[in-house]
XYZ file of C-alpha atoms in Angstrom:
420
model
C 96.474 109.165 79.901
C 98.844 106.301 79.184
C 96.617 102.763 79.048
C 98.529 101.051 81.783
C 99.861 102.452 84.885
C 103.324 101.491 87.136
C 102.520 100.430 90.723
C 103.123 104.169 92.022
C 99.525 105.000 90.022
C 95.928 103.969 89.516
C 93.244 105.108 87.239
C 89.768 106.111 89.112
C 86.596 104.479 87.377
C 83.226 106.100 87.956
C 79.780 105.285 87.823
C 77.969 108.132 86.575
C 74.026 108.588 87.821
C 71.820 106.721 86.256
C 74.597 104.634 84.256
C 75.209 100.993 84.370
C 79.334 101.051 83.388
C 81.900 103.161 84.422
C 84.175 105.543 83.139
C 87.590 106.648 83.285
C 87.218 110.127 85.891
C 91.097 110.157 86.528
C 93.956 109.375 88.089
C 95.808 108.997 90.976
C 99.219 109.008 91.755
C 101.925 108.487 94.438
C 104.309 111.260 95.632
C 105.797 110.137 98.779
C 103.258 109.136 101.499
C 100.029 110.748 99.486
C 98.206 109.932 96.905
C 97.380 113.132 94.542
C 94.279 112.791 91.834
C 93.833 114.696 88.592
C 90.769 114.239 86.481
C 91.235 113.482 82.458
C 90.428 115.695 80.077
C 88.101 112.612 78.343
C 86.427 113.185 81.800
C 86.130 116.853 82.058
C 84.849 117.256 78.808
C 81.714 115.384 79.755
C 78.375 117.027 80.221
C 77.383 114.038 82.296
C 80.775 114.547 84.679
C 80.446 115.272 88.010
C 82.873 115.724 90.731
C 84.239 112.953 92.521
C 82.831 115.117 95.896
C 82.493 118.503 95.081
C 84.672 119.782 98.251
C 87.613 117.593 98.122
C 87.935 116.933 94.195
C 86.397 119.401 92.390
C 85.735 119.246 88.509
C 88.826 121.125 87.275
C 92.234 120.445 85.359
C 95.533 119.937 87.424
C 96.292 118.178 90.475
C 94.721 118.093 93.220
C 96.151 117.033 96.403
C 94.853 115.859 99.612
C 93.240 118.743 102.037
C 95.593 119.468 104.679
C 96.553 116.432 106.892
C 95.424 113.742 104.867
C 97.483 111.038 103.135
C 94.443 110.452 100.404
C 91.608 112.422 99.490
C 88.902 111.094 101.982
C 86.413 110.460 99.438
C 88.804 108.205 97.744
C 89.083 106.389 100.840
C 85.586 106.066 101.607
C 85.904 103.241 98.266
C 88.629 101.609 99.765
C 88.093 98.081 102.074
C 87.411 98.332 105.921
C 89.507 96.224 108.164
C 88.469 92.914 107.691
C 88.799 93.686 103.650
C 92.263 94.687 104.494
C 93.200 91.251 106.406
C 91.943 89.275 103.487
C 94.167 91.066 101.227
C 97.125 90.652 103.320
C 96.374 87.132 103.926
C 96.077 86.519 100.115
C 99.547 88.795 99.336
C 101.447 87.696 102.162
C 100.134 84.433 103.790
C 99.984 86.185 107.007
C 97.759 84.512 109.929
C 96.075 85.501 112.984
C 97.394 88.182 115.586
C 100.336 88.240 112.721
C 98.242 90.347 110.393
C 99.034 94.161 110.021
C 97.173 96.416 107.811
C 99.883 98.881 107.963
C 101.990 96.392 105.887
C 100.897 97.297 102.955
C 100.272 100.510 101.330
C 96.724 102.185 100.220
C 97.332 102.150 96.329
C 98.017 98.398 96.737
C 94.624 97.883 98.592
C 92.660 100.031 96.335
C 93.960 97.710 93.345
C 93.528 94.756 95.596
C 90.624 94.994 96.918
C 86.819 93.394 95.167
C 85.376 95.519 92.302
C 81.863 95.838 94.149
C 82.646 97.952 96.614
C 80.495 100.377 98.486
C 79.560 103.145 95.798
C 80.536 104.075 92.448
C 84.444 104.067 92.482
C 86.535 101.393 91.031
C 90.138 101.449 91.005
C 91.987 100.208 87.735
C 96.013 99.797 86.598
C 94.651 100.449 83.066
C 92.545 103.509 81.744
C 91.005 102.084 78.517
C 89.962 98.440 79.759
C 87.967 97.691 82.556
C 88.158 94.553 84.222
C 86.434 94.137 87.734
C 87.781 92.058 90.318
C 85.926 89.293 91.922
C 82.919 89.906 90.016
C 80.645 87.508 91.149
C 78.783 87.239 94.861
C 77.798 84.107 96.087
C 74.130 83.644 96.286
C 71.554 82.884 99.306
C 71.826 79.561 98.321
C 75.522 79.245 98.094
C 75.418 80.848 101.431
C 72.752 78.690 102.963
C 74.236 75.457 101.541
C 78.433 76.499 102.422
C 79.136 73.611 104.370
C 77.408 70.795 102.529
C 79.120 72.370 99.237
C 82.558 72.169 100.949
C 81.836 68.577 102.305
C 80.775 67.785 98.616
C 84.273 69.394 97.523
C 82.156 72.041 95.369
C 84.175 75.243 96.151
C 82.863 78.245 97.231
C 83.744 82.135 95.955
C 87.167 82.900 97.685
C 85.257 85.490 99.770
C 82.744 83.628 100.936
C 84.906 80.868 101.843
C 87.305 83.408 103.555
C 84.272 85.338 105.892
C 82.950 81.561 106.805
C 85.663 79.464 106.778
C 89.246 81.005 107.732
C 87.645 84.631 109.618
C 89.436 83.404 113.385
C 93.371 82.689 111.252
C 92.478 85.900 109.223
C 91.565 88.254 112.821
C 90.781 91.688 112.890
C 87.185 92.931 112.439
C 84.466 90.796 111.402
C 84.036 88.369 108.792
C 81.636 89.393 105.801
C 80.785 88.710 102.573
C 78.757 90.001 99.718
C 75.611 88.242 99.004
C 73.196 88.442 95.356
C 69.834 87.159 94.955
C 67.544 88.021 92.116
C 67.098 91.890 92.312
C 69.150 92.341 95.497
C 72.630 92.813 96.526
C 73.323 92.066 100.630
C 76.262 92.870 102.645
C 76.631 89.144 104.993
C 78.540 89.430 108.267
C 79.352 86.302 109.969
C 79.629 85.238 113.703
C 83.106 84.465 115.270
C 84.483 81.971 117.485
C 85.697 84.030 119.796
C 82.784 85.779 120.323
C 81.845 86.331 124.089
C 78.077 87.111 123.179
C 76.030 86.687 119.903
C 77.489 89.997 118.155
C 75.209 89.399 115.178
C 72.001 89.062 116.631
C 72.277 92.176 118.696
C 73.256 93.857 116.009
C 69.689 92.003 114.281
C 67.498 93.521 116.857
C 68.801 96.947 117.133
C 68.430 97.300 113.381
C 64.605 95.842 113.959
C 64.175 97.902 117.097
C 65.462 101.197 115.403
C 62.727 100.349 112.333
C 60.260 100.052 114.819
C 60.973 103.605 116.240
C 60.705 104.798 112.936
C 64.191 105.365 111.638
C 65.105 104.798 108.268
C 67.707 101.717 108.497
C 68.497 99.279 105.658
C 66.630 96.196 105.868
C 68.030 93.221 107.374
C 67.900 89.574 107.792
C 68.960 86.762 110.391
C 70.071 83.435 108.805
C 72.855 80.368 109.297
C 75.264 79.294 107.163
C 77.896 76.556 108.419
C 76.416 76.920 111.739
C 77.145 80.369 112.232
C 74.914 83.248 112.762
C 74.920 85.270 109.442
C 73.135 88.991 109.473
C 72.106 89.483 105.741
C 72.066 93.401 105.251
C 70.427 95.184 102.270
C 72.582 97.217 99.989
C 71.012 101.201 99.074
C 74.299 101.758 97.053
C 72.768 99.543 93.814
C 69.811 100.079 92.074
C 68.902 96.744 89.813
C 68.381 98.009 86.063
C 67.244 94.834 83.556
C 69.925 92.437 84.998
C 72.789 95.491 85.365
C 73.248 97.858 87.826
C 73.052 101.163 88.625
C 75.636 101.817 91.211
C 74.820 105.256 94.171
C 77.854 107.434 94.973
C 78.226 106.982 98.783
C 80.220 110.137 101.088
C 80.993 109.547 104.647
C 80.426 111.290 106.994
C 84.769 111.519 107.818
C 84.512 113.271 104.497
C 82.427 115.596 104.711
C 83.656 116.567 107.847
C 87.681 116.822 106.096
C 88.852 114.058 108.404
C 90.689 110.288 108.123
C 90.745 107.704 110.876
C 93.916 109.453 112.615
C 91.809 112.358 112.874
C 88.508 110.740 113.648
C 88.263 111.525 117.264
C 87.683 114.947 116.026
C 84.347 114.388 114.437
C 81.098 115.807 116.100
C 77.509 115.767 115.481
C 77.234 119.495 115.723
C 79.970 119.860 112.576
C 77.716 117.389 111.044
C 74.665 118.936 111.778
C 75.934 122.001 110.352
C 76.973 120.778 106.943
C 73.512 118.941 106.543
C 72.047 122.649 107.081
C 74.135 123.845 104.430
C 74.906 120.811 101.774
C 72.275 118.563 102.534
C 68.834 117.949 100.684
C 65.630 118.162 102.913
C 68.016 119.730 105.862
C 65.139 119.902 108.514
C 63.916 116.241 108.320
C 67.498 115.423 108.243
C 68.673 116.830 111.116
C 65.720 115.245 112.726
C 66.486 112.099 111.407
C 70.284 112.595 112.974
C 69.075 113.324 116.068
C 66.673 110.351 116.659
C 69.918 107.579 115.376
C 72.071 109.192 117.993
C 68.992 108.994 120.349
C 68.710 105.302 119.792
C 72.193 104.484 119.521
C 72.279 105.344 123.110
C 69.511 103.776 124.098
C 70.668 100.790 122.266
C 74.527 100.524 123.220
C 76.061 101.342 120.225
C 79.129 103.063 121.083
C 80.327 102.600 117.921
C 78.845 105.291 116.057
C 82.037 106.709 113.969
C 82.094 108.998 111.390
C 81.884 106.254 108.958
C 79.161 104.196 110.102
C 77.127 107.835 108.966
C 77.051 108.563 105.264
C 75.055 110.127 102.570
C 74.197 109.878 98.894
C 76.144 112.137 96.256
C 74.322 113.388 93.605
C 76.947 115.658 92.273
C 75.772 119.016 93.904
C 73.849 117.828 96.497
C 74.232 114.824 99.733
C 71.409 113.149 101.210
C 71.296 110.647 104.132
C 71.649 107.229 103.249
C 69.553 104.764 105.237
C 71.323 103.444 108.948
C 73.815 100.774 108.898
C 76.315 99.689 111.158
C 73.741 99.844 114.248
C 75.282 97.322 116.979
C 75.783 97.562 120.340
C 78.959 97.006 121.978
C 79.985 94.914 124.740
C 79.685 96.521 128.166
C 79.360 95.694 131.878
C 77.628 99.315 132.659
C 78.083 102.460 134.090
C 79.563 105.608 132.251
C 80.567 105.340 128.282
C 80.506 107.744 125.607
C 79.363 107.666 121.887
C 82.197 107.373 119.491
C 81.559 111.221 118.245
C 81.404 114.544 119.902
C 78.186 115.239 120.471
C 77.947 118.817 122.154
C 81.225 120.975 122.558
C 83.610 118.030 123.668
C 81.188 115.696 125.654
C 80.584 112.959 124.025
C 78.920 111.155 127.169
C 76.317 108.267 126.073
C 73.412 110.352 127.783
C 69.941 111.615 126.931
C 70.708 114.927 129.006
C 73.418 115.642 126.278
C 71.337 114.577 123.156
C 68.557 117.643 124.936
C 71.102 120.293 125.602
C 72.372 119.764 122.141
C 68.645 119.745 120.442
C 69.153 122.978 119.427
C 71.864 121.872 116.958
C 69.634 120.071 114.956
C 66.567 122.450 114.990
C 64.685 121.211 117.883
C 63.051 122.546 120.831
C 63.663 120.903 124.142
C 60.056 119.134 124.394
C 60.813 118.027 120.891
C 63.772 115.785 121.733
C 61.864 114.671 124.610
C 59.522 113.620 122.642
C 61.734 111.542 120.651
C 63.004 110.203 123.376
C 59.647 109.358 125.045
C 58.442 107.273 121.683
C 61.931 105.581 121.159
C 62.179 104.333 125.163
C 58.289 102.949 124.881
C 58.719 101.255 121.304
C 61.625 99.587 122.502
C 59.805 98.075 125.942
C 56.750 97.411 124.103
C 58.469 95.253 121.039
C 61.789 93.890 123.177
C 60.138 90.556 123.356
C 58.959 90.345 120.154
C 62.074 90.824 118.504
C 64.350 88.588 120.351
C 62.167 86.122 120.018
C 62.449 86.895 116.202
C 66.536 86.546 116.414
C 66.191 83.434 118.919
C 68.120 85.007 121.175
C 68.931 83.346 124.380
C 67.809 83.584 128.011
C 71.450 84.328 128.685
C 71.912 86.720 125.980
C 68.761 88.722 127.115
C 69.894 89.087 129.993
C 72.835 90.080 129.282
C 71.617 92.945 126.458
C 68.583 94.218 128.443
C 69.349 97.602 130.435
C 73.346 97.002 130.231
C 73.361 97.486 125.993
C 69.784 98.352 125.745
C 67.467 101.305 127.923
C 71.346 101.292 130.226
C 70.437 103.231 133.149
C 73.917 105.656 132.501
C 71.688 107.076 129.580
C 69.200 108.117 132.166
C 71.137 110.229 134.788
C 70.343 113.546 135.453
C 67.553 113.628 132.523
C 65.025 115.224 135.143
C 67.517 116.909 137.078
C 66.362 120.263 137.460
């Protein structure tokens, strides 16, 4: 491998397990629209190497291009930025504002060099393959975050993304503002309120994350603070591990991976196909499929809609995938009746009902009475602790109203349970 690389490549950095700085695992290179990857032989002669993901980019010499219909290997994409990562960058390259931002502007090499060195997992992307030099190192802190405006009034600047998420979010547009947060021992994704919000986006997304804790899922660990008068939802990070003042960084898969999808294919994803792989690839396969079943249980009962096949992800170990703790848990916007969840859930309905979550039971190794179960427990928890958690967020009278059985307990998740 050459040490610096034209704008039609980029050399793939890895965290290996257990390793607090990366290594050079490859490269990857334009040829047209796609992006094709080849490991280096520094890599592959390893004994600590392990595949990228084992199904896409396996450990071997050679190119390997995209599976069939993808433009990048998914699991590459998984470490580039989400939407509102991709408006930043096109703000910053381009000076674009507002409804004037396109992500398709630019293309995905340019954002994977672009984009902040701590992403989500252990994937960096570099133009050189012998030095190492992450981008936008340091997170602001609580306190930064806490104290944004008087710092600004003070004319102390803040980090560029902080600033950014807080600050210029409405002129950026696109999906909401956020920001990466450190404090002592733990790393927290922030995401911010909006002025244009029609309801308060951040605490509903606050108490479903409580609410689905309380029903016993395992969810990362949140927290409801201001900054700059804004509503700021502080959410844990599982992908770092804190090692004597380093880090240990966790490989992270989506769920559109492991499935062989991208986002113009992402209408295609379905629990069952999930549910299937988990039997096959996953560790612990039983308690994970019951683990599956109970999120998509509450993210009915809940009103999140918006349960994609990358808001589901799992841990990569090298041979094996295991399910990350729920993120991404926040209900959408609705004035009732009939929705569906954002994935298949059995054959092609994908209605947001309880009666499909039962007749699809089997799927994830449960009996009928089982899932009813669930369902019985997750309905009472959320009645019996309601109260107590919006009272926790401060949510308004109007906002209660407005969340309680139109997001949450929505009667449309209810019809034709006890038919029959």
């Amino acid at each position: 491998m050459t040490s610096k690389a034209p704008l039609n490549q980029a050399f793939v950095w890895i965290w290996l397990p257990n390793e607090t700085t990366p290594v050079v695992a490859g490269k990857l290179e334009k040829d047209g629209d796609k992006l094709f990857f080849a490991y280096g032989k520094s890599y592959l002669g390893r004994k600590n190497a392990i595949p990228i993901y084992e199904p896409e980019l396996p450990l071997q010499s050679g190119t390997i291009a995209p599976l069939n219909g993808l433009m990048v290997p998914s699991c590459i994409r998984d470490g580039a930025p989400d939407a509102w990562g991709r408006r930043v960058i096109i703000n910053r390259k381009m000076g674009l504002k507002g409804t004037a931002v396109d992500t398709t502007e630019l293309d995905e090499l340019t954002f994977l060099l672009e984009s902040g060195s701590d992403r989500i997992g252990a994937l960096d992307f570099q133009k050189s393959a012998t030095e190492y030099k992450p981008r936008q190192s340091k997170n602001a802190s609580v306190e930064e975050l806490m104290n944004s405006a008087q710092r600004v009034e003070a004319g102390v600047p803040l980090t560029p993304e902080l600033d950014h998420a807080i600050f210029h979010g409405s002129s950026i547009g696109g999906a909401r503002p956020k920001a990466l947060i450190e404090d002592d021992n733990t790393k927290y994704i922030a995401k911010f309120s909006g002025a244009s919000d029609t309801y308060s986006v951040v605490k509903a997304e606050f108490i479903a994350m409580r609410l689905a804790q309380l029903v016993g899922l395992n969810v990362a660990p949140v927290e409801l603070t201001k900054a700059a008068h804004k509503d700021v939802l502080l959410i844990e990070r599982f992908d770092r591990i804190p090692a004597n003042g380093v880090w240990h960084r966790k490989p992270v898969i989506s769920a559109l991976t492991m499935l062989g999808l991208d986002e113009m294919m992402a209408r295609y994803a379905s629990y069952e196909e999930l549910a299937s792989i988990i039997r096959h690839r996953f560790t612990d396969p039983k308690n994970t499929l019951r683990e599956l079943f109970s999120r998509l249980v509450f993210n009915i009962l809940c009103g999140n809609t918006d349960d994609h096949a990358r808001n589901h992800a799992a841990f990569w170990d090298g041979k094996m995938l295991t399910l990350t703790p729920a993120y991404d848990i926040c209900p959408q916007g609705r004035a009732g009746g009939e929705t569906v969840q954002a994935m298949r859930i059995l054959g092609e309905n994908k209605f947001s009902q309880l009666k499909v979550c039962r007749d699809a039971a089997h799927n994830f190794l449960l009996s009928e009475n089982e899932a009813t179960a669930i369902f019985d427990h997750q309905i009472e928890t959320i009645e019996q602790h309601w109260l107590e958690v919006c009272n926790d967020a401060e949510l308004s009278e109007v906002d209660r109203k407005l969340f309680w059985k139109r997001m949450f307990l929505n009667p449309f998740a209810f019809e034709g349970l006890n038919d029959g």
